[in-house]
mmCIF file of C-alpha atoms in Angstrom:
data_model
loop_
_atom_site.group_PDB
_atom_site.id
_atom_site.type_symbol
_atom_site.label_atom_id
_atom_site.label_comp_id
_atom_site.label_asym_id
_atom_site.label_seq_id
_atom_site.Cartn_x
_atom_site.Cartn_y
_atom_site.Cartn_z
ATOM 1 C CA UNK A 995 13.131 12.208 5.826
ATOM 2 C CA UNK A 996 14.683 9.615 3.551
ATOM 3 C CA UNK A 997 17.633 10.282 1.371
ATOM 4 C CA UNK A 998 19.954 8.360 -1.093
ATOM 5 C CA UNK A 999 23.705 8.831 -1.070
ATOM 6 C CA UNK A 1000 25.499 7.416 -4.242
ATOM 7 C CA UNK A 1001 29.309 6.993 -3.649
ATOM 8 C CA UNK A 1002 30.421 6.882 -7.332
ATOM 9 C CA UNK A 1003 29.856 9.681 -9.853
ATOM 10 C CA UNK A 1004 31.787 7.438 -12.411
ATOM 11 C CA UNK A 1005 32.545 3.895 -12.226
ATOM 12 C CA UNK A 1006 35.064 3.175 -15.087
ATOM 13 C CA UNK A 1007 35.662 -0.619 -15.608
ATOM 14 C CA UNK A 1008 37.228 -3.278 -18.527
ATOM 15 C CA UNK A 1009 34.914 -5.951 -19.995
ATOM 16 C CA UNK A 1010 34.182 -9.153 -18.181
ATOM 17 C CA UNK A 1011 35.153 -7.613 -15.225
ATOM 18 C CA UNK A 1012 33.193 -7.373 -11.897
ATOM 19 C CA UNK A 1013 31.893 -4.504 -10.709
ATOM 20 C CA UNK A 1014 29.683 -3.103 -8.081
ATOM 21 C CA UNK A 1015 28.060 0.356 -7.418
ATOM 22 C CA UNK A 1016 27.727 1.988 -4.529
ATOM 23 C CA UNK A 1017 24.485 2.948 -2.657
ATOM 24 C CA UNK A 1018 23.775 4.109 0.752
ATOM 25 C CA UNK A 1019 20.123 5.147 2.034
ATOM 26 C CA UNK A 1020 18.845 7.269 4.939
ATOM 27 C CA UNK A 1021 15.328 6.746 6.428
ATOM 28 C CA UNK A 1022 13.812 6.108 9.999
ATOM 29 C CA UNK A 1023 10.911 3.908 8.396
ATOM 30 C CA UNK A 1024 10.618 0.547 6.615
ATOM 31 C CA UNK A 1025 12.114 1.237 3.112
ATOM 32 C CA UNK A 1026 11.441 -0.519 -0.239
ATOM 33 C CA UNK A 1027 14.920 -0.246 -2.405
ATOM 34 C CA UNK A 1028 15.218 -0.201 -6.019
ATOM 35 C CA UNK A 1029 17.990 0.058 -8.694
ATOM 36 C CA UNK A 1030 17.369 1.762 -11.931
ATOM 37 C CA UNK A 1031 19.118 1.659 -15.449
ATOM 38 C CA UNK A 1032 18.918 4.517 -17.798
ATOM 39 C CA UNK A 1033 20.212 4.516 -21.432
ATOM 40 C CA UNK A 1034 21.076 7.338 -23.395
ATOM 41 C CA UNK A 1035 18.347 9.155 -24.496
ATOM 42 C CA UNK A 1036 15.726 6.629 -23.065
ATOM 43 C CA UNK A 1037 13.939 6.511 -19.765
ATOM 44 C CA UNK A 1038 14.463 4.728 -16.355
ATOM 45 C CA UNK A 1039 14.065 0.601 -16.416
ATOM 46 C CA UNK A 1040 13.950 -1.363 -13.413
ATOM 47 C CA UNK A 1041 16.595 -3.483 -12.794
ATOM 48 C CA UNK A 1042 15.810 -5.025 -9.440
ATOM 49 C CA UNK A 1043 13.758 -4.623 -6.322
ATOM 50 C CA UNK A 1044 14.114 -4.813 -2.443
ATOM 51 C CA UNK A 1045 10.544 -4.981 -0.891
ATOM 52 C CA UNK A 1046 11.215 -7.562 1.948
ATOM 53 C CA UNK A 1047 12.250 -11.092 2.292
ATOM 54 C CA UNK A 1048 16.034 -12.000 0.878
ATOM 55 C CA UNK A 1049 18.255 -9.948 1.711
ATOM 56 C CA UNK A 1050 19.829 -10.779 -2.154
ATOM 57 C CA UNK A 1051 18.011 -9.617 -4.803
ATOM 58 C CA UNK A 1052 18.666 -10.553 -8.494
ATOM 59 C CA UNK A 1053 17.561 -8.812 -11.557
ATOM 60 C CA UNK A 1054 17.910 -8.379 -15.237
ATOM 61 C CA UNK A 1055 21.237 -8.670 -16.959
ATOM 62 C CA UNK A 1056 23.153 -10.560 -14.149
ATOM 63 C CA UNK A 1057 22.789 -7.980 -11.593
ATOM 64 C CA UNK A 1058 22.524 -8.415 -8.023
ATOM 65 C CA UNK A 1059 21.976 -6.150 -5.249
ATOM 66 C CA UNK A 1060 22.364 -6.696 -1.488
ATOM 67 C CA UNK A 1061 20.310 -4.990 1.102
ATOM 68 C CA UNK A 1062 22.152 -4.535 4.718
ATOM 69 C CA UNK A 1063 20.119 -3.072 6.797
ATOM 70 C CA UNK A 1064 22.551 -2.601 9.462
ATOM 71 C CA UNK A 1065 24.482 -0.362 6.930
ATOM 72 C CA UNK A 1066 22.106 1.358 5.640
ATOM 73 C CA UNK A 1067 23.197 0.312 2.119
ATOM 74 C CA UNK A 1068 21.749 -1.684 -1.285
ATOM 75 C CA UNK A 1069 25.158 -1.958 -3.335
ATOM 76 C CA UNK A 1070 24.359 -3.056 -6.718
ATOM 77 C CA UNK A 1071 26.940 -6.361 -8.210
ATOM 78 C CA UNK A 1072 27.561 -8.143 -11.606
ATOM 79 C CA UNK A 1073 30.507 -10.279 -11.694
ATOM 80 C CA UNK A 1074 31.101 -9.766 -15.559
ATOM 81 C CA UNK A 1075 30.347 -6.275 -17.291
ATOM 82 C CA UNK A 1076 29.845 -5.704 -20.825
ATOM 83 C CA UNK A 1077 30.130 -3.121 -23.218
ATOM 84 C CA UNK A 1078 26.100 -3.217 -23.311
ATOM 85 C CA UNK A 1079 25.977 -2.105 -19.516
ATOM 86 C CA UNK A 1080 27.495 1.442 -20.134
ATOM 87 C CA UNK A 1081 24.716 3.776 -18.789
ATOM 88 C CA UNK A 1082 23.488 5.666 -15.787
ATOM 89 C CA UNK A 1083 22.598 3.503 -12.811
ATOM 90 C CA UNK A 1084 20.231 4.847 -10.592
ATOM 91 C CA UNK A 1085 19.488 3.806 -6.842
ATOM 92 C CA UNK A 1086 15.974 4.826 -5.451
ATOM 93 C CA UNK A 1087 14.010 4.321 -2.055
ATOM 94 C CA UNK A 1088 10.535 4.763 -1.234
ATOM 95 C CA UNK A 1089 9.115 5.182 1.937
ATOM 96 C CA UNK A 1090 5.917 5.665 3.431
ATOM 97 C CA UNK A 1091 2.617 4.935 1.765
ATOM 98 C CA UNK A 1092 2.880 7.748 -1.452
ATOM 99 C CA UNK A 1093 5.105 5.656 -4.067
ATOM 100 C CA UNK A 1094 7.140 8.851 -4.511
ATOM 101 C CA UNK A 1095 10.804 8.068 -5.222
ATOM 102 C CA UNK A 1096 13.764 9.251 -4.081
ATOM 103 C CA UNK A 1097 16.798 9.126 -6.373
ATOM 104 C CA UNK A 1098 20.674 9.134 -5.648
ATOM 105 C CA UNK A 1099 22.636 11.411 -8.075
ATOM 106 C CA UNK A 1100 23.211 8.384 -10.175
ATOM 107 C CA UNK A 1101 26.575 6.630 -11.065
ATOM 108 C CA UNK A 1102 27.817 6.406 -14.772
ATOM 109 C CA UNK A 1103 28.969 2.887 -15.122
ATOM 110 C CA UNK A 1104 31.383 2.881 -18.548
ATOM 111 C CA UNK A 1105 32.220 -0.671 -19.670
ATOM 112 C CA UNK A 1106 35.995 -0.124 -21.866
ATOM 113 C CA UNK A 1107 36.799 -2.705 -24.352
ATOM 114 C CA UNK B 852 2.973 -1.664 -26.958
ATOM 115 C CA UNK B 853 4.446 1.192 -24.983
ATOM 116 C CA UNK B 854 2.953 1.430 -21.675
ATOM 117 C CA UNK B 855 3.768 4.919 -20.264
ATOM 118 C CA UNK B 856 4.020 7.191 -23.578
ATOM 119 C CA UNK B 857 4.889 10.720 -23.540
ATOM 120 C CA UNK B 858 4.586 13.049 -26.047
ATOM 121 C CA UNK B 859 6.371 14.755 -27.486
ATOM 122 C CA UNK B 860 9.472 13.406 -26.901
ATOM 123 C CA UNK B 861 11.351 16.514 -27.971
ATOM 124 C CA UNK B 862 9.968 20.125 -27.168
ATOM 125 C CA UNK B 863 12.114 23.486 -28.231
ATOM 126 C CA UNK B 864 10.443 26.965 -27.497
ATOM 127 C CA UNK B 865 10.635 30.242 -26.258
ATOM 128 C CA UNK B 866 10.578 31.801 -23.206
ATOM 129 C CA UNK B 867 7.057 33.198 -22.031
ATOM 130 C CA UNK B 868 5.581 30.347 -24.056
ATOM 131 C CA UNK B 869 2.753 28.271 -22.552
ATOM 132 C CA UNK B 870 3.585 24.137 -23.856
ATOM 133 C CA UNK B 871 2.013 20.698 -22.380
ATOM 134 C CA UNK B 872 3.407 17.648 -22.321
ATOM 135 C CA UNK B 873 1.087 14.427 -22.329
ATOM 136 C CA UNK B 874 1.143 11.205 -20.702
ATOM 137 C CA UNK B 875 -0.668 8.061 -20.837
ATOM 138 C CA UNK B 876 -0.049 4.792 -19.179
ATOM 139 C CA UNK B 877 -1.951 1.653 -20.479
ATOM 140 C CA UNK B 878 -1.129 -0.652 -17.293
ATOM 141 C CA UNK B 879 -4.512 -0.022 -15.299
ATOM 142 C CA UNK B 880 -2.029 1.449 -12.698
ATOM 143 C CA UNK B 881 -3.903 3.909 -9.995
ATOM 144 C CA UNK B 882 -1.067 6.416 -9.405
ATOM 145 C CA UNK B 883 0.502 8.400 -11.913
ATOM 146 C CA UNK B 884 3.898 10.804 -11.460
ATOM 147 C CA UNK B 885 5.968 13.731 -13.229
ATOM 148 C CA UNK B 886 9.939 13.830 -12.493
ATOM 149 C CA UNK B 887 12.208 16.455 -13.614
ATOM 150 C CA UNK B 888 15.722 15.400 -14.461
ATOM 151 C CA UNK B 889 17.900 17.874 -14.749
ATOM 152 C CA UNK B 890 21.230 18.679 -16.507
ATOM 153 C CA UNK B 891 22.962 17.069 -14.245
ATOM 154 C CA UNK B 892 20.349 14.050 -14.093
ATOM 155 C CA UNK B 893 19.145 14.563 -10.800
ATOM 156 C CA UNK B 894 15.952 13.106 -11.006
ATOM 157 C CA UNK B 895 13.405 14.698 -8.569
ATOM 158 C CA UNK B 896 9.759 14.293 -8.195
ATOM 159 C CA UNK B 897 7.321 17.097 -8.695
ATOM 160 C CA UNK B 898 3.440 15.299 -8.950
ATOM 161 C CA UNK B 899 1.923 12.783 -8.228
ATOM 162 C CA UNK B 900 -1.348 11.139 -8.721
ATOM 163 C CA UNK B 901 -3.722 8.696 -7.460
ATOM 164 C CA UNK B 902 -7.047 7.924 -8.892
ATOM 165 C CA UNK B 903 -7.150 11.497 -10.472
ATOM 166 C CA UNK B 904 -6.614 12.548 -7.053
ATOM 167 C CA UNK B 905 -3.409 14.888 -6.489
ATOM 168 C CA UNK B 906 -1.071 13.477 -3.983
ATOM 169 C CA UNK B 907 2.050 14.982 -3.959
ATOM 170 C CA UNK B 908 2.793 18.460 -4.796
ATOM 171 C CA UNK B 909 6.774 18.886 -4.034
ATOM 172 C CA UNK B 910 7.686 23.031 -3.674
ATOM 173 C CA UNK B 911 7.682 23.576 -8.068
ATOM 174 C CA UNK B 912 6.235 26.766 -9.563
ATOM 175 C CA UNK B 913 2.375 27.466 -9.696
ATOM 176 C CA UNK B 914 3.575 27.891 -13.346
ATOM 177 C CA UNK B 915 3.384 23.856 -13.159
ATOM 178 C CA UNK B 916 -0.292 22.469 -13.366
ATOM 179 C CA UNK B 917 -0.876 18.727 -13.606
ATOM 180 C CA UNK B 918 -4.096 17.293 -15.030
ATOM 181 C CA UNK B 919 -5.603 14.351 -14.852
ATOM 182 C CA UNK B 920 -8.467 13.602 -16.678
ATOM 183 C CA UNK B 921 -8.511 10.266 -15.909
ATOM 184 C CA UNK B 922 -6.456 7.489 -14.144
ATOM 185 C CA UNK B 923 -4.874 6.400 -17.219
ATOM 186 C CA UNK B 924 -3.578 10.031 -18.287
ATOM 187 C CA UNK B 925 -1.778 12.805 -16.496
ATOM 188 C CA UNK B 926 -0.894 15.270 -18.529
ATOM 189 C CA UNK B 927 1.580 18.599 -17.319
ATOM 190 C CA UNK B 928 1.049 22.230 -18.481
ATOM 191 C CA UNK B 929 4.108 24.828 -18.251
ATOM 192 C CA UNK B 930 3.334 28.807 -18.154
ATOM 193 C CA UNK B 931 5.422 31.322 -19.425
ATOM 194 C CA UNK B 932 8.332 29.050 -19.457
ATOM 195 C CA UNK B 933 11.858 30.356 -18.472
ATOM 196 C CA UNK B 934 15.577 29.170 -19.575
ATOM 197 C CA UNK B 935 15.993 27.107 -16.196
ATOM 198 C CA UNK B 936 13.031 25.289 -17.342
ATOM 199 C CA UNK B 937 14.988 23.100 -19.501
ATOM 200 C CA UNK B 938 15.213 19.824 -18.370
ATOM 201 C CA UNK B 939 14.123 16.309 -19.434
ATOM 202 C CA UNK B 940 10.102 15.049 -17.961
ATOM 203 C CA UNK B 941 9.555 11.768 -17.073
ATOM 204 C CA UNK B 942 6.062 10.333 -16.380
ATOM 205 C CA UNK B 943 6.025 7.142 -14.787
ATOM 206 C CA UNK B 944 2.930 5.025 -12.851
ATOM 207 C CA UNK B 945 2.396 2.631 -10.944
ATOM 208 C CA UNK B 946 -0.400 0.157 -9.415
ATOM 209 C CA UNK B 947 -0.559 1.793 -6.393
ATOM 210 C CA UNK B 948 1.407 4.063 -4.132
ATOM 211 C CA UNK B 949 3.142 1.806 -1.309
ATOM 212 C CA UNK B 950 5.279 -1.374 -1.845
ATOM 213 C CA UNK B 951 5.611 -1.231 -5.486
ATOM 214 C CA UNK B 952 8.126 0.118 -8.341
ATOM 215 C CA UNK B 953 7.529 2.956 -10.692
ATOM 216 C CA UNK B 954 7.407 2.465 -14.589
ATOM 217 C CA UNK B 955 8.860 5.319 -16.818
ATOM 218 C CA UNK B 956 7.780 6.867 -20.013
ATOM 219 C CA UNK B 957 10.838 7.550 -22.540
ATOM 220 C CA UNK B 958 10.561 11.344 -21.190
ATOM 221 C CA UNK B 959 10.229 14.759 -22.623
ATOM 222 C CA UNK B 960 13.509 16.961 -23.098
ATOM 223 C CA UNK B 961 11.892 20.450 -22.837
ATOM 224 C CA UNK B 962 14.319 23.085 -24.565
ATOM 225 C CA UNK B 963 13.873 27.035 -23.702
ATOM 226 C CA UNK B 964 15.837 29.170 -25.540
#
């Protein structure tokens, strides 16, 4: 069975400053890794994708997300926050052929002036 | 254009009602989903579709039914709802069901008072 293991319930950082969220996976399969963003009130938006190849993913916004296989883990990177980022960040695998997700319990990433 | 709408996007009722929430995805995906995210924004999935074919049918309620009437809608009915009930619905799709992301609707914040 596959499960996601987000370190951070609450990652609180300054503007312009790096950060990077945490996210550790379980599963005895290939996995595909994702990284979601949710705004208040809105629903999920992809941010970026592992699904083979480069180990170093980018996506939108600035983020980046590195997938070690040997640690089990897809830690998600931008070297300068703003305020804009504040939201939930969610990390997701799937495995096998169904599409169905799994989700960490999400980190809230809050961006102080 | 929105490509995986929900509605309604708010929903407040009574226990013992019967409500539906719809869901249509204009992306010519094959596989359509319903997550429940709950208070504490655990995201979980409960359906999932492919081709108007159910897929996935994670332990929920028989008070749950899914319907598809066709690929490009999937559609969730709640029986006799109840107070832990309340949560918020996301439908998402995608083009198929292996090495691809998910796309969510804007979700459904069900209310049972």
């Amino acid at each position: 069975a596959q499960s996601v293991t987000q370190l951070d319930s609450q990652v609180p950082v300054f503007e312009e400053a790096p950060v990077e969220l945490r996210c550790n996976y379980s599963s005895s399969v290939s996995v595909y890794l994702f990284w979601y963003v949710q705004y208040p009130n809105q629903g999920l938006q992809l941010l970026l994708k592992y699904l083979s190849g480069s180990t170093l993913v980018k996506g939108i916004n600035g983020f980046e997300a590195e997938f070690n296989k040997s640690q089990t883990s897809f830690h998600l990177r931008k070297p300068s926050v703003h305020i804009s980022d504040t939201a939930e960040y969610f990390c997701a695998v799937s495995a096998g052929n169904t599409g169905k997700l799994i989700f960490g319990q999400g980190t809230t990433l809050q961006v102080k002036p | 254009d929105t490509a995986v709408s929900q509605t309604p996007k708010y929903l407040v009722t009574q226990m013992g009602n019967d409500k539906s929430i719809k869901c249509e995805q204009n992306l010519g995906h094959d596989t359509m989903y319903w997550y429940k995210q709950d208070s504490k924004k655990f995201l979980k999935i409960m359906f999932s579709y492919n081709n108007k074919e159910l897929i996935i049918n994670e332990t929920v309620p028989n008070r749950f039914s899914p319907k598809s009437p066709d690929k490009a809608h999937l559609n969730l009915h709640i029986n006799s709802l109840e107070l832990g009930d309340s949560a918020v619905y996301f439908c998402a799709s995608s083009p198929g069901t292996g090495k691809t992301e998910a796309f969510f609707g804007q979700g459904t914040r069900l209310t049972v008072v």
